mmCIF file of C-alpha atoms and ligand atoms in Angstrom:
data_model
loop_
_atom_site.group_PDB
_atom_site.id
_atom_site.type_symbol
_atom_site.label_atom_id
_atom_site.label_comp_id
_atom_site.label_asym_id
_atom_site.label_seq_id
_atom_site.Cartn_x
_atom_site.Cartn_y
_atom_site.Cartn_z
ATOM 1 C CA UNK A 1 -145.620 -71.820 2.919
ATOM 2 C CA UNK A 2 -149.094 -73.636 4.586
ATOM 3 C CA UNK A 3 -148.407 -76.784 5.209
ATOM 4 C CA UNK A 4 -152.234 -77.712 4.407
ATOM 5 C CA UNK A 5 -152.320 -79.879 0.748
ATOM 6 C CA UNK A 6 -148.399 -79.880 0.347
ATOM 7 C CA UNK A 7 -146.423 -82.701 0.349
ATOM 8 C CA UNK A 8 -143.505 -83.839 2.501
ATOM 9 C CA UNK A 9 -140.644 -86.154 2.071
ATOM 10 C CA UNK A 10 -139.775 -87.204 5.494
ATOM 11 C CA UNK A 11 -136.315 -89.391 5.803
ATOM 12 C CA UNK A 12 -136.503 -91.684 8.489
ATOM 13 C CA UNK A 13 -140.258 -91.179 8.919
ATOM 14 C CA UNK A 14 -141.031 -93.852 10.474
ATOM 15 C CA UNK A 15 -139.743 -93.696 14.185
ATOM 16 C CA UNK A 16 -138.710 -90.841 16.826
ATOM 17 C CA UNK A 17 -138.780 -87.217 15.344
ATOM 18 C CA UNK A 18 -139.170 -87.697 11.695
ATOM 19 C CA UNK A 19 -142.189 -89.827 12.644
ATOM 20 C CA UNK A 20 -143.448 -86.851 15.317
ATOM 21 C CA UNK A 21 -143.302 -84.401 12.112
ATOM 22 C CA UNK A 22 -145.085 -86.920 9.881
ATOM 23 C CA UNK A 23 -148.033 -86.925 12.841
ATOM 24 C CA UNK A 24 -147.726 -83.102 13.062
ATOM 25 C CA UNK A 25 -148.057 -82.342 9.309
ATOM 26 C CA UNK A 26 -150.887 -85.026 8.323
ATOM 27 C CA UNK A 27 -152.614 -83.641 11.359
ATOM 28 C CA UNK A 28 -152.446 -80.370 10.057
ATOM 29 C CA UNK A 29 -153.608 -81.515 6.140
ATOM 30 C CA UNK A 30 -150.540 -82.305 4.773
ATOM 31 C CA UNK A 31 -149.459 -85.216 3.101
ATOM 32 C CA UNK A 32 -146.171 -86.926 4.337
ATOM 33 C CA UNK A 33 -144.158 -89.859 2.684
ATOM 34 C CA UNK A 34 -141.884 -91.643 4.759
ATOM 35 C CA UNK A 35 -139.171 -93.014 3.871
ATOM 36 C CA UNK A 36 -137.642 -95.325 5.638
ATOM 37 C CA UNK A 37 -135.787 -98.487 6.211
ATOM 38 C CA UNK A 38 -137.969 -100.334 8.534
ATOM 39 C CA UNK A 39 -140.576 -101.621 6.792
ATOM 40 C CA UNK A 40 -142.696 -102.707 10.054
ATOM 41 C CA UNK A 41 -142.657 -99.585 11.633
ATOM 42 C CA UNK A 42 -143.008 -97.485 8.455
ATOM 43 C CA UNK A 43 -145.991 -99.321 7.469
ATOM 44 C CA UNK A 44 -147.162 -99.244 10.974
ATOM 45 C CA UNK A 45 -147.405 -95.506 10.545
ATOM 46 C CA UNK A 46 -148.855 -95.064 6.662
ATOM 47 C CA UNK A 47 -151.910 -97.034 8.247
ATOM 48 C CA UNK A 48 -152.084 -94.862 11.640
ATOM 49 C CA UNK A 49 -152.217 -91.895 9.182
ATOM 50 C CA UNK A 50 -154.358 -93.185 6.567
ATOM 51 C CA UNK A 51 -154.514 -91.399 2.891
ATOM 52 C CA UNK A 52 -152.386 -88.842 4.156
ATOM 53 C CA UNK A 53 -149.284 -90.814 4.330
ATOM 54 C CA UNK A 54 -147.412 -93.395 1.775
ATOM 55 C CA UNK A 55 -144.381 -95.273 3.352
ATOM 56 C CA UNK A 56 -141.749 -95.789 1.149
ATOM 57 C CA UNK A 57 -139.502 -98.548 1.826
ATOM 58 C CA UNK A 58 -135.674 -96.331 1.181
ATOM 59 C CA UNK A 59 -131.978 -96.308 1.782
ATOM 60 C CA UNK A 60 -130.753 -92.720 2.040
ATOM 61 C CA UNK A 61 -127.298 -93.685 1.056
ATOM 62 C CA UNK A 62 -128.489 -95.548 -2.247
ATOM 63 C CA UNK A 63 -128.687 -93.056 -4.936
ATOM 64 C CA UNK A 64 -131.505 -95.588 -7.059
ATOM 65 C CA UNK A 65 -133.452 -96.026 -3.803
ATOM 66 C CA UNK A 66 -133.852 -92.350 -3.478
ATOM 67 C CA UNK A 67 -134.694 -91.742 -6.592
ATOM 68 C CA UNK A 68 -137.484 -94.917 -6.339
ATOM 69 C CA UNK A 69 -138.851 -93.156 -3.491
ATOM 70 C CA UNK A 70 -139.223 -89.880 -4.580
ATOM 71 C CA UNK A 71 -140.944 -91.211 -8.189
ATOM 72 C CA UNK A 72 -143.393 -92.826 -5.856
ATOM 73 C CA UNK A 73 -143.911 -89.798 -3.962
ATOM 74 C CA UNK A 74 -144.652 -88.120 -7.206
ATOM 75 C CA UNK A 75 -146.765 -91.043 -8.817
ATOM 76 C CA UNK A 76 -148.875 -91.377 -5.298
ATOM 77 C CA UNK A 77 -149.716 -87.334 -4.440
ATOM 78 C CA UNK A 78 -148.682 -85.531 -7.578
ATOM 79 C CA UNK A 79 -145.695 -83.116 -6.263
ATOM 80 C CA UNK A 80 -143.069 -82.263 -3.549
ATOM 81 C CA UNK A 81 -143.145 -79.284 -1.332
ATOM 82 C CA UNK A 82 -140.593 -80.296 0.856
ATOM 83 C CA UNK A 83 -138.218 -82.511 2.429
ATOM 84 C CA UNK A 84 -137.161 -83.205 6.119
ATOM 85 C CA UNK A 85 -133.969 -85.173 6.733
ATOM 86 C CA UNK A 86 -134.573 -87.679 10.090
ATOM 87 C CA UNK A 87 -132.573 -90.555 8.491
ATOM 88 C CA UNK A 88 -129.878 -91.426 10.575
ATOM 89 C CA UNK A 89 -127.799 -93.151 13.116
ATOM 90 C CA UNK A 90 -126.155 -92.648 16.624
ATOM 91 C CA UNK A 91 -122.464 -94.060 17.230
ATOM 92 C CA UNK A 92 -120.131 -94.034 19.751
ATOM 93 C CA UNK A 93 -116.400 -95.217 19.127
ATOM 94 C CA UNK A 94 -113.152 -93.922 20.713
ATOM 95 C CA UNK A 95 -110.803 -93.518 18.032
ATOM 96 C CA UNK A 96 -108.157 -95.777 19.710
ATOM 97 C CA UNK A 97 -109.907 -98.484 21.831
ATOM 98 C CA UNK A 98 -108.890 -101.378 23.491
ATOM 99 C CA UNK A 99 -107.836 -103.344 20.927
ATOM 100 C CA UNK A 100 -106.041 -100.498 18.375
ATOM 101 C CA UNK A 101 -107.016 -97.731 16.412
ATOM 102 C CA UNK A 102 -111.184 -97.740 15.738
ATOM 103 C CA UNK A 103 -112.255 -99.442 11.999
ATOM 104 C CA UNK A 104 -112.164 -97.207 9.491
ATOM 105 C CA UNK A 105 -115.448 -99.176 8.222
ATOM 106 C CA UNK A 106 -117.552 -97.794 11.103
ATOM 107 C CA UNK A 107 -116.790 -94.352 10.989
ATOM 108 C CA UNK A 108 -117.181 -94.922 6.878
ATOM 109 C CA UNK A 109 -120.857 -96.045 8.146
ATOM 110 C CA UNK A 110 -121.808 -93.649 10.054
ATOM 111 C CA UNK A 111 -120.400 -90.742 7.371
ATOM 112 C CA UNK A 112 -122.676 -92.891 4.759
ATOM 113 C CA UNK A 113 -126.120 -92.481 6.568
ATOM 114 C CA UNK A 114 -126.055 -89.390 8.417
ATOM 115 C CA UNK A 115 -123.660 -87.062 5.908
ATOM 116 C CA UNK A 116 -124.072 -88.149 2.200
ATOM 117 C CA UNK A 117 -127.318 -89.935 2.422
ATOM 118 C CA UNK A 118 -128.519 -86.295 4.228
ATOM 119 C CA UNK A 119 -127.030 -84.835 0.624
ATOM 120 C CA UNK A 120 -128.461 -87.719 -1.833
ATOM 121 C CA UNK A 121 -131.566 -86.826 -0.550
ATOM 122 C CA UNK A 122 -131.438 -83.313 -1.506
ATOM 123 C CA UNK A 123 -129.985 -83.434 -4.656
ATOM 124 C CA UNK A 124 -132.039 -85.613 -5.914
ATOM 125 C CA UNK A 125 -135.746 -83.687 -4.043
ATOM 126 C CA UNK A 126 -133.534 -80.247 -4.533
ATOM 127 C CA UNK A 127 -134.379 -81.117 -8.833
ATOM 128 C CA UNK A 128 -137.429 -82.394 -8.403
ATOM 129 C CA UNK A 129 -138.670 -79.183 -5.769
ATOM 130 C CA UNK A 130 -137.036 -77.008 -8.347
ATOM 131 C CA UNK A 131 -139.885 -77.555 -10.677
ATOM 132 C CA UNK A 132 -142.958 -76.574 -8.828
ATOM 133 C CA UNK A 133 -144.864 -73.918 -9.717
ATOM 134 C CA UNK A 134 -144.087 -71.386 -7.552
ATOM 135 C CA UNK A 135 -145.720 -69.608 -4.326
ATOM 136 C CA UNK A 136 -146.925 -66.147 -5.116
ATOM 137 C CA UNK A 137 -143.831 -65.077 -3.277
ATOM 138 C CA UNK A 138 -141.076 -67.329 -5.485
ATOM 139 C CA UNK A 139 -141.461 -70.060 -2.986
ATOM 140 C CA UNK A 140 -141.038 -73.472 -4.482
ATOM 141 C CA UNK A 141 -140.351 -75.877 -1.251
ATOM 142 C CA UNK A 142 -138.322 -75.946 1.636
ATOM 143 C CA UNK A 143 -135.638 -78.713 3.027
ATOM 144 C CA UNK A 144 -135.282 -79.125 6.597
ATOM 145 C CA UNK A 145 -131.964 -81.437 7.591
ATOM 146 C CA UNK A 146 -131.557 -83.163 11.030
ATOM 147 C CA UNK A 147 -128.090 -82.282 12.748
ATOM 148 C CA UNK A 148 -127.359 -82.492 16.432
ATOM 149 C CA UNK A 149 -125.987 -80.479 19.396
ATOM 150 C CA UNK A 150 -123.075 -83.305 19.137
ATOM 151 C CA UNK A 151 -121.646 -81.087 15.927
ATOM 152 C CA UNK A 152 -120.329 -78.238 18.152
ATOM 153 C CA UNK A 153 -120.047 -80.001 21.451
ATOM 154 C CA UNK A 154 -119.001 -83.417 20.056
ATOM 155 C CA UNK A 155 -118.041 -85.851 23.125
ATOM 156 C CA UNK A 156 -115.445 -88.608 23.425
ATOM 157 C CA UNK A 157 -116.553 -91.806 21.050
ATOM 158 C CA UNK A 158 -118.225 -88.994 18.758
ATOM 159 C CA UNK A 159 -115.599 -88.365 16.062
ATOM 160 C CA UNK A 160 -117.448 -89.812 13.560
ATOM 161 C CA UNK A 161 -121.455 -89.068 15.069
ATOM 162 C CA UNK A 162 -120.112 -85.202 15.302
ATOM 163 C CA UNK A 163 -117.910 -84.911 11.644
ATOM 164 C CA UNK A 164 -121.249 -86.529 10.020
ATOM 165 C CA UNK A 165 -123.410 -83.579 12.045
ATOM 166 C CA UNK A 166 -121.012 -81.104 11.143
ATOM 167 C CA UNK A 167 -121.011 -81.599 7.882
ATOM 168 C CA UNK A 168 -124.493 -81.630 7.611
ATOM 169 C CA UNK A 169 -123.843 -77.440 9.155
ATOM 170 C CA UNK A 170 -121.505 -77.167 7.015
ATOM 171 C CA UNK A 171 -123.670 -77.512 3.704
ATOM 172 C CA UNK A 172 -126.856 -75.840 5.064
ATOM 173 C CA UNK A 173 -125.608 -72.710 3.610
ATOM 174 C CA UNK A 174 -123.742 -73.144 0.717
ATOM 175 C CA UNK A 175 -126.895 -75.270 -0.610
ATOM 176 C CA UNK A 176 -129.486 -72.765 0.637
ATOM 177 C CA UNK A 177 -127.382 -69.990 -1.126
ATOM 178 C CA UNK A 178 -127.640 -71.956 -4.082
ATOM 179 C CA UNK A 179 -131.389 -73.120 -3.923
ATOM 180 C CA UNK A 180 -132.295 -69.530 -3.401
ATOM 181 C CA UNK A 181 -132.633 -69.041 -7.238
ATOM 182 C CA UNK A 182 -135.344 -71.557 -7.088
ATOM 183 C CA UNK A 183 -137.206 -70.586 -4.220
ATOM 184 C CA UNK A 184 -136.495 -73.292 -2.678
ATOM 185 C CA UNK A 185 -135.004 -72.406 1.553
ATOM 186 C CA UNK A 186 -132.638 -74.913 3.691
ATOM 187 C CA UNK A 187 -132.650 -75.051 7.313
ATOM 188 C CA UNK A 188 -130.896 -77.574 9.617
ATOM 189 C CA UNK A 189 -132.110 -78.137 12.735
ATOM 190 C CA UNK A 190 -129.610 -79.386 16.166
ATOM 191 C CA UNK A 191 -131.641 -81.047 18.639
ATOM 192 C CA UNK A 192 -129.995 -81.701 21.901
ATOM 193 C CA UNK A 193 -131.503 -84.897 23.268
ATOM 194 C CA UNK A 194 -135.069 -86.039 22.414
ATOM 195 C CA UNK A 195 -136.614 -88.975 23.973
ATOM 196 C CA UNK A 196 -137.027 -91.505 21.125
ATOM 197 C CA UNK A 197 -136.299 -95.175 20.275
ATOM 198 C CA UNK A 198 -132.525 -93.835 19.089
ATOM 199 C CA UNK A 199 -132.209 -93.806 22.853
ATOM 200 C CA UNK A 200 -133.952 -97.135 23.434
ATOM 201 C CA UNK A 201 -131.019 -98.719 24.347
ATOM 202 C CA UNK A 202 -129.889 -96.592 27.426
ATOM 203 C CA UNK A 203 -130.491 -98.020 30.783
ATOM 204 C CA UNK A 204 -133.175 -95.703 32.263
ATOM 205 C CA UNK A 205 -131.046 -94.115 35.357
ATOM 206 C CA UNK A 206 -128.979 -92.930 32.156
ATOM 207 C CA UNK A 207 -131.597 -91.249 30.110
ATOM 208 C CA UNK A 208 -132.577 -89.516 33.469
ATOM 209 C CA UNK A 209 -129.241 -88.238 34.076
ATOM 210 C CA UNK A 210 -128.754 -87.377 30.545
ATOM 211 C CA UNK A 211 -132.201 -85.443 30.511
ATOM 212 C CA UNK A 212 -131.184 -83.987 34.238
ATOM 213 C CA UNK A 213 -128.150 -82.244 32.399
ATOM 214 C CA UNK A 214 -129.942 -79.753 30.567
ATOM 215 C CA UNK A 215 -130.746 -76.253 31.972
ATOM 216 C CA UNK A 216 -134.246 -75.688 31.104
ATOM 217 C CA UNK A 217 -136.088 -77.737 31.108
ATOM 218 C CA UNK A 218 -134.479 -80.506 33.010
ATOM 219 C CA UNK A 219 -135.921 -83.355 30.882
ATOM 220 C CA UNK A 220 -135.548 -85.207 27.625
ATOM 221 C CA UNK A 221 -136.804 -83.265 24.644
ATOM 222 C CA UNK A 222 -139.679 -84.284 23.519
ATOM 223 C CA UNK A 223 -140.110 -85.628 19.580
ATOM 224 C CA UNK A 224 -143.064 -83.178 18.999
ATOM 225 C CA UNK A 225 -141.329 -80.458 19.925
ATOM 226 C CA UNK A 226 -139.094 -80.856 17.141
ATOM 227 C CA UNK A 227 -141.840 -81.870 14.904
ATOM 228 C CA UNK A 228 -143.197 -78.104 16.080
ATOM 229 C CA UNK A 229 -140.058 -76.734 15.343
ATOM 230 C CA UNK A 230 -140.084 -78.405 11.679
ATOM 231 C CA UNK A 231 -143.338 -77.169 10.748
ATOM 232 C CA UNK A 232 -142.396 -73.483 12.261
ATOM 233 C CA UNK A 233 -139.473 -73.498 9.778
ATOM 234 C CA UNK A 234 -141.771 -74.231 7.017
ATOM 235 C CA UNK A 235 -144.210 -71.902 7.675
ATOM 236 C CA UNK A 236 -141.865 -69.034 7.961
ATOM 237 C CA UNK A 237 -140.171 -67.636 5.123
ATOM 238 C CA UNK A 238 -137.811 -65.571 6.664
ATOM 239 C CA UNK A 239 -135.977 -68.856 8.194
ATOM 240 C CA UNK A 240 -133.664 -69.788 5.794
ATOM 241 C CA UNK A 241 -129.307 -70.737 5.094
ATOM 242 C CA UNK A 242 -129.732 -71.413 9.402
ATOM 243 C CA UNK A 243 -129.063 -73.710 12.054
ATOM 244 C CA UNK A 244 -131.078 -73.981 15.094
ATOM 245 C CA UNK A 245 -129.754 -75.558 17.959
ATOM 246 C CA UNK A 246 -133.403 -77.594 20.089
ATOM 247 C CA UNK A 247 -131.237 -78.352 23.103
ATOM 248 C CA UNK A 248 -132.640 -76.473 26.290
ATOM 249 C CA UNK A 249 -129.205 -74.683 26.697
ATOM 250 C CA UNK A 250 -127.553 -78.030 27.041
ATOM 251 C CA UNK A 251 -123.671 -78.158 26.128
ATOM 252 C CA UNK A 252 -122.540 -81.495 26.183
ATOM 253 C CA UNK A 253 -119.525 -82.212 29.165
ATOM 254 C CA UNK A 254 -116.406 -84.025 26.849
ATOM 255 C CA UNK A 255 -117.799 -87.100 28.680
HETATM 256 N N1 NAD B 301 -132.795 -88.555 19.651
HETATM 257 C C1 NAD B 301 -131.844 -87.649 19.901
HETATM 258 O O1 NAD B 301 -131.505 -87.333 21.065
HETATM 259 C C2 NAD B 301 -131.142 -86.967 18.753
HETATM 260 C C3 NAD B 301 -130.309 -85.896 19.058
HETATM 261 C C4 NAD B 301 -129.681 -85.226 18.012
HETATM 262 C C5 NAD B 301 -129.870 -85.620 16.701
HETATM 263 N N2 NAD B 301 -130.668 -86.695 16.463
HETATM 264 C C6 NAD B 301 -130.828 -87.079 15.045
HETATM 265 O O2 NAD B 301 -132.204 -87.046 14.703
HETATM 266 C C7 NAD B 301 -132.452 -87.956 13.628
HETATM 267 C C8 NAD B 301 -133.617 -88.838 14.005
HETATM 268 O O3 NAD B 301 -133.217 -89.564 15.145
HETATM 269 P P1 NAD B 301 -134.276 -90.258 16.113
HETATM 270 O O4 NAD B 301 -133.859 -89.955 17.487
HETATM 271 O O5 NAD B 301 -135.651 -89.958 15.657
HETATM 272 O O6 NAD B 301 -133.900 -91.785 15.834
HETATM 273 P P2 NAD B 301 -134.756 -93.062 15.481
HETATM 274 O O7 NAD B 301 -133.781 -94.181 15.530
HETATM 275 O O8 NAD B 301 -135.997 -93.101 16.294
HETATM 276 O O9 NAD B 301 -135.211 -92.814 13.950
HETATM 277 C C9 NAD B 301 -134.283 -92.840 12.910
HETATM 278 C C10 NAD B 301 -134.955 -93.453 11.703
HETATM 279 O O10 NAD B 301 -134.045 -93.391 10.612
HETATM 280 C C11 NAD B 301 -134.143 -94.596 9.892
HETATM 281 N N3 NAD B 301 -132.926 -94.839 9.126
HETATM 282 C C12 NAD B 301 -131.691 -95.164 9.597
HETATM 283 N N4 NAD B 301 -130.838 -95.332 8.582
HETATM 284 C C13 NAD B 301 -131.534 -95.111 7.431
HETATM 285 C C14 NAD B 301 -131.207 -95.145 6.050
HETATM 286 N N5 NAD B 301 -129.980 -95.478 5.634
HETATM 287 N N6 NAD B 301 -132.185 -94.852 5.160
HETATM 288 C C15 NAD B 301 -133.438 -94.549 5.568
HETATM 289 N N7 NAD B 301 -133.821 -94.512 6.861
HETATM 290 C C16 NAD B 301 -132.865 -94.789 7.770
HETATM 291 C C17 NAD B 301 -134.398 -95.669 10.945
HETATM 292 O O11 NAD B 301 -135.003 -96.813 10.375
HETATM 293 C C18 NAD B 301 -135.324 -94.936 11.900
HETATM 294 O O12 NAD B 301 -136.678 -95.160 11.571
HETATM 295 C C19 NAD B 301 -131.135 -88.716 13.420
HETATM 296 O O13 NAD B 301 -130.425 -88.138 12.330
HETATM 297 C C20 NAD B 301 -130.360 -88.462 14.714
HETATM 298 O O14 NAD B 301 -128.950 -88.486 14.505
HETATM 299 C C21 NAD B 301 -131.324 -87.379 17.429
HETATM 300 C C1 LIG B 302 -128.212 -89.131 20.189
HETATM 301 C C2 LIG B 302 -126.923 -88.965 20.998
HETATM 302 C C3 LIG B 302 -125.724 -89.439 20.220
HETATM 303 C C4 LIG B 302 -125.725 -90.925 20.128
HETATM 304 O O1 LIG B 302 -125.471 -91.404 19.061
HETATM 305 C C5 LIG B 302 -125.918 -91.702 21.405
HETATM 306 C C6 LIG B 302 -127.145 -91.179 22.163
HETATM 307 C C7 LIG B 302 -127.193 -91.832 23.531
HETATM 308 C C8 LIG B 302 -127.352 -93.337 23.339
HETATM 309 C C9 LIG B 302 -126.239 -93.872 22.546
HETATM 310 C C10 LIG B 302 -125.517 -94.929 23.016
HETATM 311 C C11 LIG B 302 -124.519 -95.587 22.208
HETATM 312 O O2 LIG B 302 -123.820 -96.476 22.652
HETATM 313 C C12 LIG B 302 -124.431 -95.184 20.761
HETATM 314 C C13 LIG B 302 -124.669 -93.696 20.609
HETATM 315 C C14 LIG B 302 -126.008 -93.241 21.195
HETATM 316 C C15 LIG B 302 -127.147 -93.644 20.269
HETATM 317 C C16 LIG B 302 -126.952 -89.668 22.319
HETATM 318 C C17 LIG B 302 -128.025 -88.912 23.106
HETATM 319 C C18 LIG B 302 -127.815 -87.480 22.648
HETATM 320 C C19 LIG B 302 -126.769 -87.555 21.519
HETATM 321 C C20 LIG B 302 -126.932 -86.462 20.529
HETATM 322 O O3 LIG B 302 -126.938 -86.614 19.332
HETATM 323 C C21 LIG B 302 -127.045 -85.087 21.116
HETATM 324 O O4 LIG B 302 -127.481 -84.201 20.142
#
């Protein structure tokens, strides 16, 4: 579909990529919400953007929050054409440190944000999407998830970063066989490593050496690149039940 006068639910919206493909698509006339759990930066952004963006304070993992979110959506720009799944969280955790085996809590977490609240989101958008009045061509929306390189080359202190990114492959198809009788595609994107705030916390000689290990080009990725990527997918029909690795040919050393 054109993205011009559709509307897009953006998880995690308000910072690094999801944030780059809220820019991309109000840029290009769409309308974006973003939903988000930082309030500051999320309302940072609805102003930047203007009428073409509502932020939506949301938890991904909370199942009335969602559903809040995507009512407002509704109530604020009439429909849904599609979703995009940022939301998330890095983590690193051997699974026996120093002190024992790792907490059972943390990997729980990190399962939580990036895996279920990934699936609350489109269950609950998947219904509402399923509704539209079609495309000429059966298209009713498209929902683009957020994986990582991490689910096929997970490192050490991944286990739980790299099941929650797996699983996120491992639904893209079952769901996007599913949605087809709706019209409504499923793509999952795995971005190698992008230079956003997720990162913020790296000492600088570390993002260069982690930008220095991929092939070509030798850098960071770069958030609108996967925003381009995003709004590619939605414009293409033919993309669809896939997973696209973003990673300049990077394959991540065990550690
Ligand atoms: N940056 C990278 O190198 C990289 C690589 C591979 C995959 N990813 C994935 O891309 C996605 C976006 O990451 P980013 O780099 O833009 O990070 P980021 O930290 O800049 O943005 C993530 C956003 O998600 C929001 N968020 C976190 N938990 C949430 C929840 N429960 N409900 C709603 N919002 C929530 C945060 O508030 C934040 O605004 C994540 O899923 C991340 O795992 C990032
Ligand atoms: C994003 C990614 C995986 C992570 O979670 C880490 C991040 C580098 C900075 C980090 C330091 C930590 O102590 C916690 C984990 C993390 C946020 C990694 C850069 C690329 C990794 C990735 O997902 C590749 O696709």
């Amino acid at each position: 579909m054109q993205v011009e006068n559709k509307t897009f639910f953006i998880t995690g919206g308000a910072s690094g990529l999801g944030a780059a493909c809220a820019r991309l698509l109000a840029k290009s006339g769409a309308r974006v919400v973003l939903a988000d759990l930082n309030q500051e930066t999320g309302s940072a952004l609805a102003r930047e953007l203007a009428e073409a963006a509502l932020f939506v304070p949301t938890n991904v993992v909370d199942e009335q929050s969602v559903q809040q979110a995507l009512q407002a959506a509704r109530d604020h720009f009439g429909t849904l054409h599609g979703v995009i799944n940022c939301a998330g969280i890095g983590s690193a955790e051997k699974v026996i440190g120093k002190n024992g085996p790792s907490s059972l809590e943390s990997f729980t977490r990190v399962i939580n944000i990036n895996l279920i609240g990934t699936f609350n989101v489109i269950r609950l958008a998947g219904e509402i999407i399923s509704q539209n009045t079609p495309e000429e061509s059966g298209e009713r929306g498209v929902i683009i998830n957020t994986a990582s390189v991490a689910a096929f080359d997970g490192q050490i202190g991944q286990a739980a970063y790299s099941a929650s990114k797996g699983g996120i492959v491992g639904m893209t198809l079952p769901i996007a066989r599913e949605f087809a009788r709706y019209g409504i595609r499923v793509m999952t994107i795995a971005p190698g490593i992008f230079d956003t705030p997720l990162l913020a916390g790296l000492p600088e000689p570390a993002r260069i050496s982690l930008g220095q290990q991929v092939p070509f080009p030798p850098r960071l990725g770069r958030p609108d690149e996967y925003a381009a990527l995003a709004k590619h997918i939605i414009e293409n029909e033919m993309l669809n039940g896939e997973v696209i690795r973003l990673d300049g040919a990077i394959r991540m050393q065990p550690r």
